[in-house]
Amino acid sequence: DLIENEKFKKLTDEEKASYLLETKTPYFQYLWNGAFKSQSEKEEKDILIDHGFDGIMELDNQLPKWWLGLFYFGVAYCVLYIVSYFLTDFAHPDKEYDQEYKEQIAAVEDYMKTVPQATIETAKFSEDNVEEGKVIFQTNCVTCHGEGGKGGIGPNLTDNFWINQPEKTLFKNVFYMVENGSTNNPTMQAWGKNGVLTGNDIEKVSAYVYHINQEQPPITPAQGGAAPQGTEVQWEKSN
């Protein structure tokens, strides 16, 4: 206040009157005037820049105070954000995403623990499971059994020749093999016993294999399928 008083004493009478008028002006009115109020002719002469072009003169106007305020606020916010980003755990969308993802996966796993799982006794073929079974097959089985079950490292799943025949129906046979693996070929792991696939997952992938074997034409060697392996089998109709 002492500094302001000393400055005020050095003002001319006209400047003092202008200063007192500004102090009486409401804050938002002051911002409005600073942004949109036009200068008087005398004020324009004081801020007229001493150069022009083609009769056009330029005024040395100050930037509106609200604009300067927003600018300084933006600069301060950027500095604060950068410091927070590199020195704290704040403002890390990738970390927040990872955390939320882990929480959601944990919630799904907890939920799956309470969901009854299919067993070889209760599992049944359903057309509704074919598409989801295809996704599971492409994720876990296509490396050995090829696209669409045409075979590769593993046998062709679209023909009637099978190496392992522990069950009498095709659907149950596939379920058993996926759950328990093959004693003839260690590469065919026990997906169910190892905990990689749940009973419901096995039911779905079994539905997909049943679909490509019984409801689709076989992929022959001439079409890029693997040659038959094992012995030909006639499955019982019930699945």
Coordinates of C-alpha atoms in Angstrom, one line a residue, residues 34-236:
G34 CA -10.1 -4.0 -21.2
A35 CA -11.3 -6.4 -23.9
F36 CA -13.8 -4.4 -25.9
K37 CA -13.8 -0.7 -24.9
S38 CA -12.5 1.6 -27.6
Q39 CA -9.9 4.2 -26.9
S40 CA -10.6 7.9 -27.0
E41 CA -8.9 10.0 -29.7
K42 CA -6.4 11.3 -27.1
E43 CA -5.6 7.8 -26.0
E44 CA -5.2 6.7 -29.6
K45 CA -2.7 9.5 -30.2
D46 CA -0.7 8.3 -27.1
I47 CA -0.4 4.7 -28.4
L48 CA -0.1 5.5 -32.1
I49 CA 3.0 3.9 -33.6
D50 CA 5.2 6.2 -35.5
H51 CA 5.0 4.5 -38.8
G52 CA 2.3 3.6 -41.3
F53 CA 1.7 2.2 -44.8
D54 CA -0.7 3.4 -47.4
G55 CA -2.4 5.7 -44.9
I56 CA -3.0 2.8 -42.5
M57 CA -1.8 3.6 -39.0
E58 CA -1.1 1.0 -36.2
L59 CA -2.0 1.4 -32.5
D60 CA 0.3 -0.1 -29.9
N61 CA -2.6 -1.7 -28.0
Q62 CA -2.0 -3.8 -25.0
L63 CA -3.3 -7.4 -25.0
P64 CA -6.6 -7.8 -23.2
K65 CA -6.0 -8.7 -19.5
W66 CA -8.4 -11.7 -19.7
W67 CA -6.4 -13.0 -22.7
L68 CA -3.1 -12.5 -20.8
G69 CA -4.6 -14.2 -17.8
L70 CA -5.6 -17.3 -19.8
F71 CA -2.2 -17.4 -21.5
Y72 CA -0.3 -17.3 -18.2
F73 CA -2.7 -19.9 -16.8
G74 CA -2.1 -22.1 -19.7
V75 CA 1.7 -21.8 -19.3
A76 CA 1.5 -22.5 -15.6
Y77 CA -0.8 -25.5 -16.3
C78 CA 1.7 -26.9 -18.9
V79 CA 4.6 -26.6 -16.5
L80 CA 2.7 -28.2 -13.7
Y81 CA 1.5 -31.0 -16.0
I82 CA 5.0 -31.8 -17.3
V83 CA 6.5 -31.8 -13.8
S84 CA 3.7 -34.1 -12.6
Y85 CA 4.0 -36.4 -15.6
F86 CA 7.7 -37.0 -15.2
L87 CA 8.1 -36.8 -11.4
T88 CA 4.9 -38.3 -10.0
D89 CA 2.3 -41.0 -10.8
F90 CA -0.2 -38.3 -11.8
A91 CA -1.4 -37.8 -15.4
H92 CA -0.2 -41.2 -16.8
P93 CA -3.1 -42.4 -19.0
D94 CA -1.1 -45.5 -20.0
K95 CA -0.5 -46.5 -16.4
E96 CA -4.1 -45.8 -15.5
Y97 CA -5.2 -47.9 -18.4
D98 CA -3.0 -50.8 -17.3
Q99 CA -4.2 -50.6 -13.8
E100 CA -7.9 -50.5 -14.9
Y101 CA -7.2 -53.4 -17.3
K102 CA -5.6 -55.5 -14.5
E103 CA -8.6 -54.8 -12.2
Q104 CA -11.1 -55.8 -14.9
I105 CA -9.2 -59.0 -15.6
A106 CA -9.0 -59.8 -11.9
A107 CA -12.8 -59.2 -11.7
V108 CA -13.4 -61.5 -14.7
E109 CA -11.2 -64.2 -13.1
D110 CA -13.1 -63.9 -9.8
Y111 CA -16.4 -64.2 -11.7
M112 CA -15.2 -67.2 -13.7
K113 CA -14.4 -69.0 -10.4
T114 CA -18.0 -68.9 -9.5
V115 CA -19.3 -70.0 -12.9
P116 CA -20.1 -73.7 -13.3
Q117 CA -17.7 -75.3 -15.8
A118 CA -18.6 -77.9 -18.3
T119 CA -17.2 -81.4 -17.9
I120 CA -17.0 -84.2 -20.3
E121 CA -20.2 -85.6 -18.7
T122 CA -22.2 -82.3 -19.0
A123 CA -20.7 -80.8 -22.2
K124 CA -23.1 -80.6 -25.2
F125 CA -22.7 -79.4 -28.7
S126 CA -24.4 -76.0 -29.4
E127 CA -24.3 -73.9 -32.6
D128 CA -24.1 -70.9 -30.3
N129 CA -20.6 -71.9 -29.2
V130 CA -19.1 -72.3 -32.7
E131 CA -18.0 -68.7 -33.2
E132 CA -16.4 -68.4 -29.8
G133 CA -14.8 -71.8 -30.2
K134 CA -13.3 -70.6 -33.5
V135 CA -11.6 -67.7 -31.7
I136 CA -10.2 -70.1 -29.1
F137 CA -9.1 -72.5 -31.8
Q138 CA -7.3 -69.7 -33.7
T139 CA -5.6 -68.5 -30.5
N140 CA -4.4 -71.9 -29.3
C141 CA -4.7 -74.6 -31.9
V142 CA -4.1 -73.2 -35.3
T143 CA -0.3 -73.3 -35.0
C144 CA -0.4 -77.1 -35.1
H145 CA -3.7 -77.9 -36.7
G146 CA -3.7 -75.2 -39.4
E147 CA -6.3 -72.7 -40.5
G148 CA -9.8 -74.2 -40.4
G149 CA -8.4 -77.5 -38.9
K150 CA -6.8 -78.5 -42.2
G151 CA -3.8 -79.9 -40.4
G152 CA -0.1 -79.2 -40.4
I153 CA 2.2 -80.3 -37.6
G154 CA -1.0 -81.8 -36.1
P155 CA -3.5 -84.0 -37.9
N156 CA -6.2 -82.9 -40.2
L157 CA -9.4 -82.3 -38.1
T158 CA -11.8 -82.2 -41.0
D159 CA -11.6 -85.8 -42.2
N160 CA -12.8 -89.1 -40.6
F161 CA -9.4 -90.4 -39.7
W162 CA -8.4 -90.1 -36.0
I163 CA -5.3 -91.2 -34.1
N164 CA -6.9 -91.0 -30.7
Q165 CA -10.4 -92.4 -30.2
P166 CA -11.0 -92.6 -26.4
E167 CA -14.7 -91.6 -26.8
K168 CA -17.5 -93.0 -29.0
T169 CA -18.9 -89.6 -30.1
L170 CA -16.9 -87.0 -32.0
F171 CA -17.8 -84.1 -29.7
K172 CA -16.9 -86.0 -26.5
N173 CA -13.7 -87.3 -28.2
V174 CA -12.6 -83.7 -28.9
F175 CA -13.5 -82.6 -25.4
Y176 CA -11.5 -85.5 -23.9
M177 CA -8.4 -84.8 -26.1
V178 CA -8.3 -81.1 -25.4
E179 CA -8.8 -81.6 -21.7
N180 CA -6.4 -84.5 -21.2
G181 CA -3.9 -84.3 -24.1
S182 CA -2.5 -87.1 -26.2
T183 CA -0.4 -90.0 -24.9
N184 CA 0.7 -90.6 -28.5
N185 CA 2.0 -87.1 -29.0
P186 CA 3.3 -84.9 -26.2
T187 CA 2.9 -81.9 -28.4
M188 CA -0.8 -82.2 -27.9
Q189 CA -0.8 -80.9 -24.3
A190 CA -3.6 -81.3 -21.8
W191 CA -5.1 -77.8 -22.2
G192 CA -7.7 -78.4 -19.5
K193 CA -5.5 -80.2 -16.9
N194 CA -2.8 -77.6 -17.4
G195 CA -5.3 -74.8 -16.6
V196 CA -4.9 -73.1 -19.9
L197 CA -8.5 -73.6 -20.9
T198 CA -11.6 -73.8 -18.7
G199 CA -14.3 -76.4 -19.1
N200 CA -16.5 -73.9 -20.9
D201 CA -13.6 -73.0 -23.2
I202 CA -13.1 -76.6 -24.1
E203 CA -16.8 -77.0 -24.7
K204 CA -16.7 -74.1 -27.2
V205 CA -13.6 -75.2 -29.1
S206 CA -15.0 -78.8 -29.2
A207 CA -18.2 -77.3 -30.8
Y208 CA -16.0 -75.6 -33.4
V209 CA -14.1 -78.8 -34.3
Y210 CA -17.4 -80.7 -34.5
H211 CA -18.7 -78.0 -36.8
I212 CA -15.7 -78.1 -39.2
N213 CA -15.7 -82.0 -39.2
Q214 CA -19.5 -82.7 -39.4
E215 CA -21.1 -79.6 -40.9
Q216 CA -18.4 -78.5 -43.4
P217 CA -16.8 -80.5 -46.3
P218 CA -13.4 -82.0 -45.4
I219 CA -10.2 -80.1 -46.6
T220 CA -8.5 -82.7 -48.7
P221 CA -4.7 -82.9 -49.5
A222 CA -5.5 -81.6 -53.0
Q223 CA -7.0 -78.5 -51.3
G224 CA -4.0 -78.0 -49.0
G225 CA -5.1 -80.3 -46.2
A226 CA -2.9 -82.7 -44.4
A227 CA -3.0 -86.4 -45.4
P228 CA -5.2 -88.7 -43.3
Q229 CA -3.6 -90.0 -40.1
G230 CA -4.8 -92.8 -37.8
T231 CA -7.8 -95.0 -38.6
E232 CA -11.1 -94.2 -40.1
V233 CA -13.9 -94.0 -37.6
Q234 CA -17.7 -94.0 -37.6
W235 CA -18.8 -91.8 -34.7
E236 CA -22.0 -92.4 -32.9

